[in-house]
Short mmCIF file of C-alpha atoms in Angstrom, two decimals:
data_model
loop_
_atom_site.label_atom_id
_atom_site.label_comp_id
_atom_site.label_asym_id
_atom_site.label_seq_id
_atom_site.Cartn_x
_atom_site.Cartn_y
_atom_site.Cartn_z
CA MET B 1 0.14 -0.06 -0.22
CA ALA B 2 1.09 3.56 -1.05
CA ASP B 3 1.94 5.62 1.84
CA ALA B 4 -0.77 8.08 2.58
CA THR B 5 1.70 10.84 3.81
CA THR B 6 3.01 11.22 0.37
CA ILE B 7 -0.02 13.58 -0.16
CA PRO B 8 -0.10 16.76 2.12
CA SER B 9 -2.74 18.07 4.11
CA LEU B 10 -4.27 21.52 4.51
CA THR B 11 -4.99 23.40 7.32
CA LEU B 12 -9.32 24.25 7.59
CA ASN B 13 -10.50 28.04 9.23
CA ASN B 14 -11.77 25.09 11.60
CA HIS B 15 -8.06 23.61 12.31
CA ARG B 16 -9.16 20.01 10.73
CA LEU B 17 -6.81 18.83 8.39
CA ILE B 18 -8.14 18.14 4.52
CA PRO B 19 -5.72 16.13 2.39
CA GLN B 20 -5.16 18.24 -0.93
CA GLU B 21 -5.73 14.97 -3.23
CA GLY B 22 -8.48 12.84 -2.91
CA LEU B 23 -10.51 10.61 -4.87
CA GLY B 24 -14.18 12.20 -7.08
CA VAL B 25 -16.55 9.56 -7.53
CA PHE B 26 -19.01 11.88 -9.57
CA GLN B 27 -20.55 9.69 -12.52
CA MET B 28 -19.90 6.96 -11.26
CA THR B 29 -22.85 5.24 -11.16
CA ASP B 30 -22.31 1.22 -11.34
CA PHE B 31 -22.35 -0.08 -7.82
CA ASN B 32 -19.74 -2.95 -8.27
CA THR B 33 -17.18 -0.26 -10.40
CA CYS B 34 -17.62 2.46 -7.47
CA LYS B 35 -16.96 0.46 -4.76
CA GLN B 36 -13.90 -0.98 -6.39
CA ALA B 37 -12.83 2.59 -7.37
CA VAL B 38 -12.83 3.35 -3.79
CA LEU B 39 -11.21 0.69 -2.78
CA SER B 40 -7.95 0.70 -5.20
CA ALA B 41 -8.00 4.89 -3.95
CA LEU B 42 -7.85 3.72 -0.47
CA HIS B 43 -5.18 1.03 -0.98
CA SER B 44 -3.01 3.12 -3.04
CA GLY B 45 -2.85 6.33 -0.78
CA TYR B 46 -5.82 7.97 -0.69
CA ARG B 47 -7.93 9.18 2.27
CA LEU B 48 -10.54 12.07 0.89
CA ILE B 49 -13.00 10.34 -0.94
CA ASP B 50 -15.59 12.98 -2.76
CA THR B 51 -19.22 11.84 -3.23
CA ALA B 52 -22.64 13.49 -3.49
CA GLN B 53 -26.09 12.80 -2.39
CA VAL B 54 -27.14 13.79 -6.42
CA TYR B 55 -24.54 10.85 -7.79
CA GLN B 56 -26.72 8.32 -5.89
CA ASN B 57 -23.73 6.30 -4.97
CA GLU B 58 -23.52 6.62 -1.64
CA ALA B 59 -24.23 3.41 -0.76
CA ALA B 60 -21.46 1.69 -2.59
CA VAL B 61 -19.03 4.57 -1.00
CA GLY B 62 -20.43 3.46 1.78
CA ALA B 63 -20.09 -0.67 0.68
CA ALA B 64 -15.98 -0.14 0.64
CA LEU B 65 -16.04 2.23 3.50
CA GLN B 66 -17.41 -0.86 5.28
CA VAL B 67 -14.98 -3.78 3.75
CA THR B 68 -11.55 -1.15 3.93
CA THR B 69 -8.48 -1.18 6.47
CA VAL B 70 -8.25 2.06 6.69
CA PRO B 71 -9.32 3.20 10.44
CA ARG B 72 -11.73 5.79 10.37
CA ASP B 73 -9.64 8.81 11.70
CA GLU B 74 -7.37 8.02 9.09
CA LEU B 75 -10.76 9.16 6.48
CA PHE B 76 -12.01 12.69 5.22
CA ILE B 77 -15.23 11.64 3.72
CA THR B 78 -17.28 14.22 2.37
CA THR B 79 -20.91 14.21 0.07
CA LYS B 80 -22.92 17.14 -0.62
CA VAL B 81 -26.64 18.37 0.09
CA TRP B 82 -28.58 18.16 -2.85
CA LEU B 83 -30.39 21.75 -3.35
CA THR B 84 -33.54 19.74 -3.58
CA ALA B 85 -32.85 19.19 0.31
CA TYR B 86 -32.49 22.03 1.37
CA GLY B 87 -33.97 23.39 4.40
CA GLN B 88 -32.83 23.54 8.34
CA GLN B 89 -34.51 20.23 8.79
CA GLN B 90 -34.94 18.81 5.79
CA THR B 91 -31.36 18.96 5.84
CA VAL B 92 -30.97 17.80 8.97
CA GLU B 93 -32.14 14.74 7.38
CA SER B 94 -30.99 13.97 4.43
CA VAL B 95 -27.68 14.18 5.47
CA LYS B 96 -29.12 11.18 8.02
CA LYS B 97 -29.98 9.73 5.65
CA SER B 98 -26.47 9.98 4.00
CA LEU B 99 -24.54 8.91 6.94
CA THR B 100 -26.64 5.31 6.79
CA ARG B 101 -25.74 5.39 3.25
CA LEU B 102 -22.18 5.81 4.08
CA HIS B 103 -22.09 3.63 7.47
CA LEU B 104 -20.58 6.01 8.79
CA ASP B 105 -21.18 7.50 11.92
CA TYR B 106 -20.33 11.38 11.44
CA LEU B 107 -19.03 12.77 8.46
CA ASP B 108 -15.49 14.57 7.76
CA LEU B 109 -17.68 17.68 5.81
CA VAL B 110 -20.56 18.28 3.46
CA LEU B 111 -21.32 20.90 1.04
CA LEU B 112 -24.21 22.22 -0.21
CA HIS B 113 -23.72 21.73 -4.01
CA GLU B 114 -25.48 24.80 -5.24
CA PRO B 115 -26.66 28.27 -4.53
CA TYR B 116 -29.96 28.05 -5.23
CA GLY B 117 -33.73 27.88 -3.20
CA ASP B 118 -33.41 28.16 1.11
CA TYR B 119 -29.36 27.36 1.03
CA TYR B 120 -29.64 29.50 3.89
CA GLY B 121 -31.74 27.36 5.32
CA ALA B 122 -29.79 24.24 4.83
CA TYR B 123 -26.89 26.18 5.83
CA ARG B 124 -28.68 25.76 9.55
CA GLY B 125 -28.94 22.74 9.12
CA LEU B 126 -25.72 21.70 8.31
CA GLU B 127 -24.52 23.63 11.39
CA GLN B 128 -26.99 21.74 13.55
CA LEU B 129 -25.37 18.69 11.99
CA VAL B 130 -22.52 20.32 13.67
CA THR B 131 -23.80 20.91 17.62
CA ALA B 132 -25.43 17.01 17.05
CA GLY B 133 -21.49 15.96 16.43
CA LEU B 134 -22.71 14.07 13.04
CA VAL B 135 -20.27 16.67 11.21
CA ARG B 136 -17.32 18.25 11.35
CA THR B 137 -16.55 20.46 9.12
CA ILE B 138 -18.90 22.46 6.71
CA GLY B 139 -19.01 24.56 3.03
CA VAL B 140 -20.46 24.95 0.13
CA SER B 141 -20.10 24.07 -3.98
CA ASN B 142 -20.56 26.58 -6.71
CA PHE B 143 -20.54 29.54 -5.13
CA ASP B 144 -19.10 32.67 -6.15
CA ALA B 145 -17.31 35.46 -4.16
CA GLY B 146 -20.41 37.41 -3.04
CA GLN B 147 -22.42 34.30 -2.09
CA LEU B 148 -20.05 33.32 0.22
CA LEU B 149 -19.05 36.75 1.97
CA ASP B 150 -23.10 37.02 2.54
CA LEU B 151 -23.24 33.83 3.55
CA SER B 152 -20.71 34.28 5.94
CA HIS B 153 -22.10 37.43 7.88
CA GLN B 154 -25.69 35.37 8.30
CA MET B 155 -24.59 32.00 9.46
CA SER B 156 -22.50 31.35 13.11
CA ILE B 157 -19.77 29.40 11.14
CA GLN B 158 -18.09 30.23 8.42
CA PRO B 159 -17.27 27.88 5.20
CA ALA B 160 -14.27 26.00 5.40
CA VAL B 161 -14.41 24.64 2.19
CA ASN B 162 -15.98 26.08 -1.65
CA GLN B 163 -16.00 23.12 -4.34
CA VAL B 164 -15.82 24.61 -7.77
CA GLU B 165 -14.80 24.48 -11.66
CA LEU B 166 -11.51 25.29 -11.78
CA ASN B 167 -8.90 24.27 -14.10
CA LEU B 168 -6.56 25.46 -17.14
CA TYR B 169 -8.94 27.09 -18.80
CA GLN B 170 -11.20 28.42 -15.55
CA GLN B 171 -8.68 29.28 -13.15
CA GLN B 172 -10.96 30.92 -11.23
CA ALA B 173 -8.42 34.07 -10.20
CA PRO B 174 -10.86 36.81 -8.04
CA LEU B 175 -12.74 34.23 -6.31
CA ARG B 176 -9.32 32.61 -5.10
CA ARG B 177 -7.95 35.60 -3.78
CA TYR B 178 -11.35 36.12 -2.41
CA GLN B 179 -11.10 32.81 -0.39
CA GLN B 180 -7.73 32.88 0.71
CA SER B 181 -8.30 36.37 2.16
CA ALA B 182 -11.62 35.08 3.34
CA GLY B 183 -9.72 32.16 4.75
CA ILE B 184 -11.89 29.82 3.08
CA ALA B 185 -10.18 26.44 0.88
CA LEU B 186 -10.48 26.27 -1.80
CA GLU B 187 -11.66 22.70 -4.02
CA ALA B 188 -11.15 21.83 -7.91
CA TRP B 189 -14.29 19.65 -9.46
CA ALA B 190 -13.14 18.73 -13.09
CA PRO B 191 -9.76 19.75 -12.51
CA PHE B 192 -8.76 18.96 -16.34
CA GLY B 193 -12.23 20.65 -17.81
CA GLU B 194 -15.18 19.12 -19.42
CA ALA B 195 -12.09 18.33 -22.25
CA PRO B 196 -9.05 16.98 -20.83
CA ALA B 197 -7.46 16.54 -24.59
CA GLN B 198 -7.50 19.83 -25.10
CA LEU B 199 -6.12 20.47 -22.22
CA PHE B 200 -3.36 17.84 -22.08
CA ALA B 201 -2.79 19.20 -25.65
CA GLU B 202 -1.76 22.66 -24.32
CA PRO B 203 1.68 23.12 -26.33
CA ILE B 204 2.65 24.38 -22.77
CA VAL B 205 1.73 21.57 -21.49
CA GLN B 206 3.51 18.84 -22.88
CA GLN B 207 6.50 21.02 -22.90
CA LEU B 208 6.45 21.53 -18.91
CA SER B 209 4.93 17.41 -19.69
CA ARG B 210 8.94 16.72 -21.66
CA GLN B 211 10.43 19.45 -19.05
CA HIS B 212 9.57 17.80 -15.66
CA GLY B 213 9.21 13.66 -17.27
CA LYS B 214 5.59 13.92 -15.70
CA THR B 215 2.28 13.54 -17.72
CA PRO B 216 0.18 16.53 -18.77
CA ALA B 217 -2.53 15.86 -16.19
CA GLN B 218 -0.12 15.99 -13.24
CA ILE B 219 1.37 18.79 -14.51
CA LEU B 220 -1.88 20.11 -14.59
CA LEU B 221 -2.93 19.19 -10.96
CA ARG B 222 0.20 20.00 -9.83
CA TYR B 223 -0.05 23.74 -11.10
CA LEU B 224 -3.86 23.40 -9.02
CA THR B 225 -2.38 22.93 -6.30
CA GLN B 226 0.49 24.98 -5.97
CA LEU B 227 -2.32 27.53 -6.82
CA GLY B 228 -3.48 26.21 -3.08
CA ALA B 229 -6.43 24.36 -4.27
CA ILE B 230 -7.26 20.96 -2.78
CA VAL B 231 -8.36 18.41 -5.97
CA ILE B 232 -10.10 15.76 -6.53
CA PRO B 233 -9.66 13.94 -10.04
CA LYS B 234 -12.42 10.59 -11.10
CA THR B 235 -11.19 7.92 -12.85
CA VAL B 236 -12.36 4.31 -11.94
CA HIS B 237 -9.00 2.53 -13.16
CA ALA B 238 -5.92 2.23 -10.12
CA THR B 239 -2.93 2.72 -12.58
CA ARG B 240 -4.38 6.65 -13.35
CA MET B 241 -4.63 6.78 -9.30
CA ARG B 242 -1.65 6.18 -9.28
CA GLU B 243 -0.35 8.55 -11.83
CA ASN B 244 -2.53 11.13 -10.03
CA GLN B 245 -1.06 11.01 -6.81
CA ALA B 246 2.30 11.22 -8.34
CA LEU B 247 2.34 15.18 -7.86
CA TRP B 248 4.53 15.54 -4.74
CA ASP B 249 7.99 14.60 -5.72
CA PHE B 250 8.16 17.62 -7.62
CA ALA B 251 7.07 21.56 -7.78
CA LEU B 252 6.92 23.95 -11.31
CA THR B 253 8.37 26.97 -11.04
CA PRO B 254 7.85 30.83 -10.88
CA THR B 255 8.10 30.74 -14.99
CA ASP B 256 6.02 27.46 -15.53
CA LEU B 257 3.55 28.95 -13.48
CA HIS B 258 3.56 32.40 -15.13
CA GLN B 259 3.13 30.31 -18.46
CA LEU B 260 -0.02 28.42 -17.23
CA ALA B 261 -1.77 31.48 -15.70
CA ALA B 262 -1.47 33.17 -19.02
CA LEU B 263 -3.75 29.94 -20.20
CA ASP B 264 -6.68 31.11 -18.26
CA ARG B 265 -9.92 31.85 -20.34
CA GLY B 266 -11.74 33.35 -17.85
CA HIS B 267 -15.10 31.49 -18.09
CA TRP B 268 -17.07 28.03 -17.52
CA LEU B 269 -15.81 24.74 -19.80
CA SER B 270 -19.26 23.85 -18.20
CA PRO B 271 -22.47 26.58 -18.22
CA ASP B 272 -21.98 28.98 -16.11
CA ARG B 273 -24.54 28.43 -13.16
CA HIS B 274 -25.02 32.36 -11.71
CA SER B 275 -26.64 32.85 -15.48
CA LEU B 276 -30.03 33.96 -15.75
CA ALA B 277 -30.81 30.54 -17.80
CA ALA B 278 -29.01 28.51 -15.17
CA THR B 279 -30.83 29.97 -12.10
CA GLN B 280 -33.79 29.29 -14.30
CA HIS B 281 -32.91 25.63 -14.38
CA TYR B 282 -32.67 24.68 -10.61
CA MET B 283 -35.44 27.37 -10.39
CA ASP B 284 -37.57 24.03 -12.53
CA LEU B 285 -35.90 21.77 -10.96
CA ILE B 286 -36.95 22.69 -6.98
CA ASP B 287 -40.21 23.33 -8.45
CA ALA B 288 -40.61 20.17 -9.58
CA ASP B 289 -39.46 18.35 -6.66
CA SER B 290 -42.18 20.35 -5.05
CA ASP B 291 -45.21 19.35 -6.82
CA SER B 292 -43.67 15.58 -6.90
CA GLU B 293 -43.80 15.77 -2.96
CA SER B 294 -46.64 17.43 -3.66
CA SER B 295 -49.19 14.60 -5.05
CA ASN B 296 -47.56 12.67 -2.92
CA GLY B 297 -48.47 13.59 0.08
CA ARG B 298 -45.15 14.64 1.39
CA VAL B 299 -45.81 18.65 1.57
#
C-alpha cells in the first residue's frame, strides 16, 4: 500500500486537516465499479473521498468503507446536499440518510451542492449537524464570492470549503483571491475540465511534461495544488489513480506557473451556474420536486 502521508494536508479555518488530493466519484453510477474504485484509491494511499447525494452512489462508497482496512480516523469523507433537500430540517434529515448509506457515524465534510433555493435554511441545518457531532466541517459548492461573503455574515460557522470548477481554462483568479483573504479553502472539481484532451494537448503543458518528466495530467494537477487548491480527480482505473497521486515529488517553477496562468480563459467549460438560464434551470428543479412531493402527500 502506498504511504498516505505522500499526499499533504491543508489546515481548514476550523483547524481540521483535509488531504490536498482525493478521489471524486461523480458519474460512477455502477455499484460495483464505484465500490472497487474507492477501494483501489484507499489501497493506493488516498484518504479523501468525495461523493454527493445526487450522484446516487453513497451506498457504493459506504460498501467500500465497510470493508477497507484503513482506520476511520485516517479517512476524510465528503458528501454534498442536493438543493431539493434544502431547508433546515430537510437538510438535517437528508444528511442523516447519507450517513446511513455511507455506514458512518459522522461525516468529515458536508457541502451545499448549489447556491439556489433555501440555502440559508440548509446551511443552518449543517450548523445543527455540527453541534450534534454528526458533521465535523461544513461548506458549499459552486458559490461565487458575493454569495460566500453574504453567507459568512449571516451564519454562525464560516464555510470552510467552496468546491468549484477550477482548471487550466477556468482558473477563478478573483474567487481565489477572495477565498484566500477570507480563509475559505478552494476545492477543484473537474480539474481537467470538460475536455481533458484539449488541455493535455496545450503546447505549454506538453513542454512542461517533457521538461519535468511528468504526464500532462500530473502537470495540470500540480499547477492547481500550487495555487493552493484541493483536487479530486475522478477515475475508476487504479493505474491512473497512482499516476494522479504522483504529484508531490516535483514543483513547477515561477516561470512555469506564469506560463500556465497565461492560458486562463476566464470562462466556464461547463454551463455558467450564475447565468439567468442556469438559475431558471435550478429553480425548475426545485419546483418540480415540490410538485412531486405535493402529489405524493409529503408536504
